[in-house]
CSV table of C-alpha atoms in Angstrom, one decimal:
chain,number,residue,atom,x,y,z
A,20,MET,CA,0.0,0.0,0.3
A,21,SER,CA,1.9,3.1,-1.1
A,22,LYS,CA,1.4,6.2,0.4
A,23,THR,CA,-0.3,9.1,-1.2
A,24,GLN,CA,1.8,10.9,-3.7
A,25,LYS,CA,3.3,14.2,-2.7
A,26,ASP,CA,4.2,17.3,-4.9
A,27,ILE,CA,7.0,19.3,-3.7
A,28,VAL,CA,7.9,22.8,-4.5
A,29,ILE,CA,11.2,24.1,-5.3
A,30,GLY,CA,11.5,27.8,-5.2
A,31,GLY,CA,8.6,30.7,-5.3
A,32,GLY,CA,8.6,34.0,-4.1
A,33,ASP,CA,11.6,36.1,-5.4
A,34,VAL,CA,12.2,33.6,-7.7
A,35,SER,CA,10.1,31.0,-10.5
A,36,SER,CA,9.1,27.7,-8.9
A,37,VAL,CA,9.3,24.3,-10.2
A,38,VAL,CA,6.7,22.0,-8.8
A,39,ILE,CA,8.0,18.1,-8.6
A,40,GLY,CA,5.4,15.0,-8.4
A,41,ASN,CA,2.5,13.1,-9.8
A,42,SER,CA,1.8,14.4,-12.9
A,43,ASN,CA,3.7,17.0,-13.4
A,44,ALA,CA,6.2,18.0,-16.0
A,45,LEU,CA,9.4,16.5,-15.7
A,46,ALA,CA,12.1,18.5,-13.9
A,47,PHE,CA,15.9,18.8,-15.2
A,48,ILE,CA,18.0,19.6,-11.9
A,49,GLY,CA,21.8,20.6,-13.6
A,50,GLY,CA,24.9,22.3,-13.7
A,51,PRO,CA,28.8,21.6,-13.6
A,52,CYS,CA,29.4,20.0,-10.5
A,53,ALA,CA,31.7,22.2,-9.2
A,54,ILE,CA,31.0,25.9,-9.5
A,55,GLU,CA,34.5,27.1,-11.3
A,56,SER,CA,34.2,30.9,-11.7
A,57,TYR,CA,31.5,33.3,-12.2
A,58,ASP,CA,31.9,33.7,-16.3
A,59,HIS,CA,32.0,30.0,-16.1
A,60,THR,CA,28.7,29.4,-14.3
A,61,PHE,CA,26.7,32.1,-16.2
A,62,LEU,CA,28.0,30.4,-19.3
A,63,MET,CA,26.9,27.1,-18.0
A,64,ALA,CA,23.3,28.9,-16.7
A,65,GLU,CA,22.9,30.3,-20.2
A,66,LEU,CA,23.4,26.8,-22.0
A,67,ILE,CA,21.2,25.3,-19.5
A,68,SER,CA,18.2,27.7,-20.1
A,69,LYS,CA,18.3,27.8,-23.5
A,70,ILE,CA,18.2,24.0,-24.0
A,71,CYS,CA,15.5,24.0,-21.1
A,72,GLU,CA,13.1,26.5,-22.8
A,73,LYS,CA,13.6,25.2,-25.9
A,74,ASN,CA,12.5,21.3,-24.4
A,75,ASN,CA,9.8,23.2,-22.0
A,76,VAL,CA,11.4,21.6,-19.6
A,77,PRO,CA,11.2,23.4,-15.6
A,78,TRP,CA,14.6,23.4,-14.3
A,79,ILE,CA,16.7,23.8,-11.3
A,80,PHE,CA,20.7,25.2,-11.6
A,81,LYS,CA,23.0,22.8,-9.8
A,82,SER,CA,26.8,23.2,-8.6
A,83,CYS,CA,28.3,22.8,-5.3
A,84,TYR,CA,31.1,25.3,-3.8
A,85,ASP,CA,32.9,22.8,-1.7
A,86,LYS,CA,33.8,19.0,-3.2
A,87,ASP,CA,34.5,17.3,0.1
A,88,CYS,CA,34.1,13.6,-0.9
A,89,ARG,CA,37.1,14.2,-4.0
A,90,SER,CA,39.3,11.0,-3.7
A,91,ALA,CA,42.7,12.7,-4.0
A,92,PRO,CA,43.8,15.7,-1.1
A,93,GLU,CA,45.2,17.6,-4.3
A,94,SER,CA,41.8,17.6,-6.2
A,95,PHE,CA,39.9,21.0,-6.7
A,96,HIS,CA,38.4,21.2,-3.1
A,97,GLY,CA,35.8,23.6,-4.7
A,98,ILE,CA,35.6,27.4,-4.6
A,99,GLY,CA,34.2,27.9,-0.9
A,100,LEU,CA,31.3,28.5,1.1
A,101,GLU,CA,31.0,32.5,0.8
A,102,LYS,CA,32.0,33.1,-2.9
A,103,GLY,CA,30.1,30.2,-4.1
A,104,LEU,CA,26.6,31.0,-2.5
A,105,GLU,CA,27.6,34.6,-3.9
A,106,ILE,CA,28.1,33.1,-7.5
A,107,LEU,CA,24.9,30.7,-6.9
A,108,ASN,CA,22.6,33.9,-5.7
A,109,ARG,CA,23.7,35.8,-9.0
A,110,ILE,CA,22.7,33.3,-11.0
A,111,ARG,CA,19.2,32.6,-9.0
A,112,LYS,CA,18.5,36.3,-9.6
A,113,GLU,CA,19.9,36.9,-13.2
A,114,PHE,CA,18.1,33.4,-14.5
A,115,ASN,CA,15.2,34.0,-12.2
A,116,VAL,CA,15.9,30.2,-11.7
A,117,PRO,CA,16.1,28.0,-8.3
A,118,VAL,CA,19.1,26.9,-6.9
A,119,VAL,CA,20.6,23.6,-5.5
A,120,ALA,CA,23.8,22.7,-3.6
A,121,ASP,CA,24.9,20.4,-1.3
A,122,PHE,CA,26.7,20.8,2.1
A,123,SER,CA,28.6,18.2,3.4
A,124,ASP,CA,29.1,20.0,7.2
A,125,ALA,CA,26.6,20.8,9.7
A,126,THR,CA,27.7,24.2,10.0
A,127,TRP,CA,27.5,25.3,6.2
A,128,ALA,CA,23.6,24.5,6.3
A,129,LYS,CA,22.3,27.8,7.3
A,130,LYS,CA,23.9,30.2,4.7
A,131,THR,CA,23.2,27.5,2.4
A,132,GLY,CA,19.6,27.9,2.9
A,133,GLU,CA,19.6,30.9,2.8
A,134,VAL,CA,20.6,31.2,-1.3
A,135,CYS,CA,19.3,27.8,-2.3
A,136,ASP,CA,15.5,27.0,-3.0
A,137,LEU,CA,16.7,23.3,-2.5
A,138,ILE,CA,19.4,21.9,-0.2
A,139,GLN,CA,21.1,18.5,-1.2
A,140,VAL,CA,22.4,15.9,0.9
A,141,PRO,CA,25.2,13.9,-0.5
A,142,ALA,CA,24.6,10.5,-0.5
A,143,TYR,CA,28.0,9.6,1.3
A,144,LEU,CA,26.3,11.6,4.4
A,145,CYS,CA,22.5,10.4,3.5
A,146,ARG,CA,22.4,8.2,7.1
A,147,GLN,CA,24.0,11.2,9.3
A,148,SER,CA,21.6,12.5,11.9
A,149,SER,CA,23.3,15.8,12.0
A,150,ILE,CA,23.4,16.4,8.4
A,151,LEU,CA,19.9,15.4,8.0
A,152,ARG,CA,18.9,17.6,10.9
A,153,ALA,CA,20.7,20.6,9.4
A,154,ALA,CA,19.1,20.2,6.2
A,155,ALA,CA,15.4,20.0,7.8
A,156,SER,CA,16.2,23.3,9.7
A,157,THR,CA,17.0,25.2,6.6
A,158,GLY,CA,13.1,25.1,6.3
A,159,ARG,CA,14.0,24.4,2.5
A,160,PRO,CA,13.3,21.1,0.4
A,161,VAL,CA,15.7,18.5,0.7
A,162,HIS,CA,17.4,16.5,-2.1
A,163,LEU,CA,18.3,13.5,-0.6
A,164,LYS,CA,20.7,10.9,-2.7
A,165,LYS,CA,20.5,7.7,-2.0
A,166,GLY,CA,24.1,6.2,-1.1
A,167,GLN,CA,25.6,3.8,-2.8
A,168,PHE,CA,25.9,1.5,0.3
A,169,MET,CA,21.9,1.8,0.8
A,170,SER,CA,19.3,-0.4,0.1
A,171,PRO,CA,16.3,1.8,-1.6
A,172,TRP,CA,13.8,0.2,1.0
A,173,ASN,CA,16.4,1.3,4.0
A,174,MET,CA,16.2,5.0,2.4
A,175,LYS,CA,12.7,5.2,4.5
A,176,ASN,CA,14.9,5.4,8.0
A,177,SER,CA,16.8,8.8,6.5
A,178,ILE,CA,13.2,10.2,5.6
A,179,ARG,CA,11.8,9.2,8.9
A,180,LYS,CA,14.7,11.0,10.2
A,181,LEU,CA,14.0,14.1,8.2
A,182,GLU,CA,10.3,13.7,8.4
A,183,SER,CA,11.1,14.2,12.5
A,184,PHE,CA,13.0,17.1,11.9
A,185,GLY,CA,10.1,18.7,10.4
A,186,CYS,CA,10.6,18.2,7.0
A,187,ASN,CA,8.1,16.9,4.7
A,188,GLN,CA,9.5,18.3,1.2
A,189,ILE,CA,11.4,15.7,0.3
A,190,LEU,CA,13.0,14.9,-3.8
A,191,ILE,CA,14.9,11.1,-3.2
A,192,THR,CA,17.6,10.4,-5.6
A,193,ASP,CA,19.2,7.3,-6.8
A,194,ARG,CA,22.7,7.9,-8.1
A,195,GLY,CA,23.7,4.3,-8.4
A,196,THR,CA,24.5,1.4,-6.4
A,197,PHE,CA,27.7,-0.1,-5.4
A,198,PHE,CA,28.4,-3.3,-7.0
A,199,GLY,CA,31.8,-4.6,-5.7
A,200,TYR,CA,34.6,-2.2,-6.0
A,201,ASN,CA,35.0,1.1,-7.7
A,202,HIS,CA,31.3,0.1,-10.1
A,203,LEU,CA,28.2,1.1,-9.6
A,204,VAL,CA,25.0,-0.3,-11.1
A,205,ASN,CA,21.2,1.3,-11.0
A,206,ASP,CA,18.5,-1.4,-10.0
A,207,MET,CA,15.5,0.4,-11.8
A,208,THR,CA,13.2,-0.7,-9.3
A,209,CYS,CA,14.2,1.4,-6.6
A,210,PHE,CA,12.3,4.1,-8.3
A,211,PRO,CA,9.0,2.3,-7.2
A,212,ILE,CA,10.1,1.2,-4.0
A,213,MET,CA,11.5,4.9,-3.0
A,214,LYS,CA,8.1,6.2,-4.0
A,215,LYS,CA,6.5,4.2,-1.7
A,216,THR,CA,7.5,6.9,0.9
A,217,GLY,CA,5.4,9.3,-0.7
A,218,TYR,CA,8.0,11.6,-2.0
A,219,PRO,CA,9.2,12.4,-5.6
A,220,VAL,CA,12.1,10.6,-7.0
A,221,CYS,CA,14.5,11.7,-9.2
A,222,PHE,CA,17.3,10.2,-11.5
A,223,ASP,CA,21.3,11.1,-11.2
A,224,ALA,CA,22.0,10.0,-14.6
A,225,THR,CA,26.0,11.3,-14.7
A,226,HIS,CA,27.1,9.7,-10.9
A,227,SER,CA,25.3,6.5,-11.8
A,228,ILE,CA,27.7,6.2,-14.7
A,229,GLN,CA,31.0,6.9,-12.0
A,230,HIS,CA,33.5,4.1,-11.4
A,231,PRO,CA,34.0,5.3,-8.1
A,232,THR,CA,37.8,5.8,-7.8
A,233,SER,CA,38.7,3.3,-10.8
A,234,MET,CA,41.7,5.7,-12.0
A,235,GLY,CA,43.2,5.3,-8.4
A,236,ASN,CA,43.3,8.9,-7.1
A,237,ILE,CA,39.9,9.7,-9.2
A,238,SER,CA,36.9,8.4,-10.6
A,239,GLY,CA,36.0,7.0,-13.8
A,240,GLY,CA,33.2,6.8,-15.9
A,241,GLN,CA,31.4,5.6,-18.9
A,242,ARG,CA,29.8,8.5,-20.2
A,243,GLU,CA,28.2,6.4,-23.3
A,244,TYR,CA,25.4,4.8,-20.8
A,245,ILE,CA,23.9,7.7,-20.0
A,246,PRO,CA,21.0,7.7,-22.6
A,247,TYR,CA,20.6,4.4,-21.7
A,248,LEU,CA,19.9,4.7,-18.2
A,249,VAL,CA,18.1,8.2,-18.9
A,250,ARG,CA,15.3,6.4,-21.0
A,251,SER,CA,14.9,3.6,-18.6
A,252,ALA,CA,14.7,5.4,-15.5
A,253,VAL,CA,12.3,7.6,-17.0
A,254,ALA,CA,10.0,4.8,-18.0
A,255,CYS,CA,10.4,3.9,-14.5
A,256,GLY,CA,8.5,6.9,-13.0
A,257,ILE,CA,11.1,9.5,-12.0
A,258,ASN,CA,9.5,12.8,-11.5
A,259,ALA,CA,13.1,14.7,-12.1
A,260,LEU,CA,16.1,13.8,-13.5
A,261,PHE,CA,19.4,15.1,-12.7
A,262,MET,CA,22.7,15.6,-14.6
A,263,GLU,CA,25.8,17.1,-14.5
A,264,VAL,CA,27.0,19.2,-17.6
A,265,HIS,CA,29.9,21.0,-18.7
A,266,ASN,CA,30.7,22.8,-21.8
A,267,ASN,CA,34.5,21.2,-21.8
A,268,PRO,CA,34.2,17.8,-20.2
A,269,SER,CA,37.8,17.2,-19.9
A,270,GLN,CA,38.8,20.2,-18.0
A,271,ALA,CA,36.2,20.2,-15.6
A,272,PHE,CA,37.3,21.1,-12.2
A,273,SER,CA,35.2,18.3,-10.8
A,274,ASP,CA,34.1,14.8,-12.0
A,275,PRO,CA,35.5,15.2,-15.6
A,276,ASN,CA,34.9,11.4,-16.7
A,277,THR,CA,31.1,11.5,-15.7
A,278,VAL,CA,30.0,15.3,-16.8
A,279,LEU,CA,27.7,15.1,-19.9
A,280,ASP,CA,29.0,17.4,-22.4
A,281,ILE,CA,26.6,20.0,-22.7
A,282,LYS,CA,25.8,19.6,-26.4
A,283,TYR,CA,24.4,16.3,-25.7
A,284,LEU,CA,21.9,17.8,-23.1
A,285,ASP,CA,19.1,19.1,-25.8
A,286,GLN,CA,18.5,15.3,-27.2
A,287,ILE,CA,19.0,13.6,-24.0
A,288,LEU,CA,16.0,15.9,-22.5
A,289,ASN,CA,14.1,15.8,-25.1
A,290,GLN,CA,13.9,11.8,-25.1
A,291,ALA,CA,13.3,12.2,-21.4
A,292,LYS,CA,10.6,14.6,-21.8
A,293,GLU,CA,8.7,12.4,-24.7
A,294,ILE,CA,9.0,9.1,-22.6
A,295,HIS,CA,7.8,10.9,-19.4
A,296,GLU,CA,4.7,12.4,-21.4
A,297,LEU,CA,3.8,8.9,-22.9
A,298,ARG,CA,4.3,7.3,-19.3
A,299,LEU,CA,1.6,10.0,-18.2
A,300,GLU,CA,-1.0,9.0,-20.8
A,301,GLN,CA,-0.3,5.0,-20.3
A,302,LEU,CA,-1.1,5.7,-16.6
A,303,LYS,CA,-4.2,7.3,-17.2
A,304,ILE,CA,-4.8,4.1,-19.4
A,305,TYR,CA,-4.1,0.9,-17.7
A,306,GLY,CA,-3.5,2.9,-13.7
A,307,GLU,CA,-0.9,2.6,-11.4
A,308,ASP,CA,2.3,0.2,-12.4
A,309,ASN,CA,0.7,-2.8,-9.9
A,310,VAL,CA,0.3,-6.0,-10.9
A,311,HIS,CA,0.9,-7.5,-7.7
A,312,THR,CA,-2.3,-8.8,-6.4
B,13,MET,CA,-21.0,-20.3,37.3
B,14,SER,CA,-21.7,-22.0,33.5
B,15,ILE,CA,-20.2,-20.4,30.1
B,16,LEU,CA,-23.9,-21.6,28.9
B,17,LYS,CA,-25.8,-20.0,31.2
B,18,ASN,CA,-24.2,-16.7,29.4
B,19,ASN,CA,-22.9,-14.8,32.9
B,20,ILE,CA,-19.2,-14.8,32.0
B,21,LEU,CA,-18.7,-11.3,30.1
B,22,VAL,CA,-15.7,-11.0,27.3
B,23,LYS,CA,-14.5,-8.2,30.1
B,24,ASP,CA,-14.0,-10.5,32.7
B,25,VAL,CA,-11.1,-12.5,31.2
B,26,MET,CA,-9.7,-10.3,28.2
B,27,LEU,CA,-6.6,-9.2,28.5
B,28,GLN,CA,-6.3,-4.8,29.5
B,29,VAL,CA,-4.7,-2.6,27.1
B,30,GLY,CA,-1.1,-2.8,28.0
B,31,ASN,CA,-0.6,-6.7,28.3
B,32,PHE,CA,-1.0,-7.3,24.2
B,33,PRO,CA,0.7,-5.7,21.1
B,34,ILE,CA,-1.0,-2.1,20.1
B,35,VAL,CA,0.9,-0.3,17.2
B,36,ARG,CA,0.5,2.8,14.9
B,37,PRO,CA,-0.5,2.2,11.5
B,38,SER,CA,3.6,4.0,10.5
B,39,ASN,CA,4.9,1.6,12.7
B,40,LEU,CA,7.5,-0.7,11.2
B,41,ILE,CA,7.1,-4.6,10.5
B,42,ILE,CA,10.3,-4.9,12.2
B,43,GLU,CA,8.6,-3.1,15.4
B,44,THR,CA,5.6,-4.8,15.2
B,45,ILE,CA,6.9,-8.5,15.3
B,46,GLU,CA,9.3,-7.6,18.2
B,47,GLU,CA,6.3,-6.2,20.1
B,48,MET,CA,4.3,-9.2,19.0
B,49,ASN,CA,7.7,-11.3,20.8
B,50,LYS,CA,7.2,-9.3,23.9
B,51,PHE,CA,4.4,-10.0,24.5
B,52,GLY,CA,4.5,-13.3,23.4
B,53,ILE,CA,1.1,-13.1,21.2
B,54,GLY,CA,0.4,-13.4,17.5
B,55,ILE,CA,-1.2,-10.5,16.8
B,56,ALA,CA,-0.9,-7.2,17.2
B,57,CYS,CA,-3.8,-4.4,17.0
B,58,VAL,CA,-3.3,-1.2,14.5
B,59,VAL,CA,-4.6,2.0,16.3
B,60,ASN,CA,-4.9,5.6,15.5
B,61,GLU,CA,-3.6,8.6,18.0
B,62,GLU,CA,-7.7,8.1,19.4
B,63,MET,CA,-6.8,4.4,19.9
B,64,ILE,CA,-9.6,3.6,17.2
B,65,LEU,CA,-8.6,0.1,15.9
B,66,LYS,CA,-8.0,0.3,12.4
B,67,ALA,CA,-6.8,-3.0,11.6
B,68,VAL,CA,-4.8,-6.2,13.0
B,69,PHE,CA,-1.5,-7.8,11.8
B,70,CYS,CA,-1.2,-11.3,12.6
B,71,ASP,CA,1.5,-14.3,12.6
B,72,GLY,CA,-0.4,-15.6,9.5
B,73,ASP,CA,-0.3,-12.0,7.7
B,74,ILE,CA,3.8,-13.1,7.9
B,75,ARG,CA,3.6,-16.0,6.8
B,76,ARG,CA,1.4,-15.2,4.1
B,77,THR,CA,3.6,-12.3,3.2
B,78,ILE,CA,6.7,-14.3,2.9
B,79,ILE,CA,5.4,-16.6,0.3
B,80,SER,CA,3.5,-14.0,-1.7
B,81,ASN,CA,5.4,-11.1,-2.1
B,82,GLN,CA,9.0,-12.9,-2.1
B,83,LYS,CA,10.6,-9.2,-1.5
B,84,SER,CA,13.9,-9.7,0.6
B,85,ILE,CA,13.1,-10.1,4.0
B,86,SER,CA,15.0,-6.6,5.0
B,87,GLU,CA,13.0,-4.8,2.8
B,88,PHE,CA,9.6,-6.3,4.2
B,89,PHE,CA,10.9,-5.5,7.8
B,90,ILE,CA,10.8,-1.9,6.3
B,91,ASP,CA,7.4,-1.7,5.4
B,92,ASP,CA,5.1,-0.2,7.3
B,93,VAL,CA,3.0,-2.7,9.3
B,94,LEU,CA,-0.3,-1.4,7.6
B,95,ASP,CA,0.9,-2.3,4.4
B,96,HIS,CA,0.5,-6.0,5.0
B,97,SER,CA,-2.5,-5.8,7.7
B,98,VAL,CA,-5.8,-6.9,7.6
B,99,LEU,CA,-8.5,-4.1,7.3
B,100,THR,CA,-11.4,-6.0,7.5
B,101,PHE,CA,-11.8,-8.1,11.0
B,102,LYS,CA,-14.2,-9.5,13.1
B,103,SER,CA,-14.7,-7.6,17.0
B,104,VAL,CA,-16.9,-7.8,19.8
B,105,LYS,CA,-17.8,-5.8,22.6
B,106,GLU,CA,-16.8,-5.9,26.1
B,107,ASP,CA,-20.1,-7.1,27.5
B,108,THR,CA,-20.6,-9.7,25.2
B,109,THR,CA,-21.0,-13.3,26.3
B,110,LEU,CA,-17.9,-15.5,26.4
B,111,PHE,CA,-19.8,-18.2,24.8
B,112,ASP,CA,-20.3,-15.8,21.9
B,113,ALA,CA,-16.8,-14.8,21.7
B,114,ILE,CA,-15.5,-18.1,21.9
B,115,LYS,CA,-18.2,-19.2,19.4
B,116,LEU,CA,-17.3,-16.5,16.7
B,117,MET,CA,-13.3,-17.6,17.3
B,118,GLY,CA,-14.0,-20.7,16.4
B,119,THR,CA,-16.1,-20.2,13.2
B,120,ILE,CA,-13.4,-17.6,12.5
B,121,LYS,CA,-10.4,-19.6,13.4
B,122,VAL,CA,-8.7,-17.0,15.3
B,123,TRP,CA,-7.0,-17.2,18.3
B,124,ASP,CA,-7.2,-13.7,19.1
B,125,LEU,CA,-10.4,-11.2,18.7
B,126,PRO,CA,-10.3,-7.9,19.5
B,127,ILE,CA,-12.5,-5.8,21.9
B,128,VAL,CA,-13.7,-2.7,21.5
B,129,ASP,CA,-16.0,0.1,22.9
B,130,SER,CA,-19.1,1.6,20.3
B,131,ASN,CA,-16.9,4.1,18.9
B,132,SER,CA,-14.1,1.2,18.0
B,133,VAL,CA,-11.8,2.2,20.6
B,134,ILE,CA,-9.7,-0.4,21.8
B,135,LYS,CA,-10.5,-1.9,25.3
B,136,GLY,CA,-8.9,-5.4,25.1
B,137,LEU,CA,-8.0,-8.4,23.5
B,138,LEU,CA,-9.9,-12.0,24.0
B,139,HIS,CA,-6.8,-14.6,23.8
B,140,LEU,CA,-7.9,-18.1,23.8
B,141,HIS,CA,-5.5,-19.8,26.4
B,142,PRO,CA,-6.3,-17.3,29.3
B,143,ALA,CA,-10.1,-18.2,28.3
B,144,ILE,CA,-9.8,-21.5,28.2
B,145,LEU,CA,-8.1,-21.7,31.2
B,146,TYR,CA,-11.0,-19.0,33.5
B,147,LEU,CA,-13.3,-21.9,32.1
B,148,LEU,CA,-11.9,-24.9,33.4
B,149,GLU,CA,-11.2,-23.0,36.8
B,150,SER,CA,-14.8,-22.6,37.0
B,151,SER,CA,-15.6,-25.7,35.7
B,152,LEU,CA,-13.9,-27.2,38.6
B,153,LYS,CA,-15.3,-24.7,41.3
B,154,ASN,CA,-18.5,-25.5,40.3
B,155,LYS,CA,-17.7,-29.2,40.8
B,156,LEU,CA,-16.4,-28.8,44.4
B,157,SER,CA,-19.0,-26.8,45.3
């Protein structure tokens, strides 16, 4: 028996809003993995904005100010909390788009929530009570990523923690599950399973094709599988699609082996949108995807 | 005193609230099973905040789910108990005679029967073992007297 599915609202007020869930349009959450500079962030937002407008896809801009889970000590760690949030705030105003960033330290949550319309909990930290409490305390909707080590049904524990801290606007995302060492797989049944919590679900395509730390001190990946996984996940009923994009992936400051070259975003979003709309039409005809009883 | 004289009532024999498993709809299956183990009783009464009985969850529901559902045990454990509970169940009132209650239990083949008031608020649980013991003791007293 599934709970009634909730819509969650990202943004609103002084910025446009994006409603995620149920029969709403498939939302796109994307941007470069790390904030590299104001100029680069602006360029990426401009490119994504045009593609989303063309495809009539509601979107949320994502980029992070601190990449605390990088493999190597010498890897780019991030532009920093203050400077990063200042850039995100400018992007938010200049493009009238809700923004999201993750945070890896509970003390960063308050400031992050003052700028970001959606607060992201990193997958590695999805069980941490202190992080979940800090995320909920911002009063913003929370983007909760499923840990690569977690079963989809056990995410209910993190949901229950967030709810106990007063948060009832949650987006749950799959970004792959560890399959042995340095390898991830996607179990598409995770979407209906996680939807049973009553919250909308999202698929992170670009981290799903990651091979975590497979190159010794950085992560590898197989970008060529992104379209396959996106089509599968949308058909399985996701409400939002998350992808990190870059205009020059090999030179990206973070995740150069997994970010999607933005030249492919248009065709992937177009396919995703069409499959999503077809699924909604089929739901009207056939009802819920439940053949169990 | 004789069960056939209809002067033994369910309220004379039932387990009082606090002495049998009572859970909320959002309690997990694992939490519910732990409650059932704690009391050694194969039924849990699922109630809302007003203690109104909404469903029952029994040992049999666990057995049937394991066979019919075939999800992993870890996934089953974290489901809400309401997901696997019986929503259409029998109950009786406190002033029901023990004779009628046991007859009903025999007819529907259950070991436990929830006791509710006119507003469906849970008042107790009729468990077959203490009920039978009560009857045996009553019968023995009658023979001796």
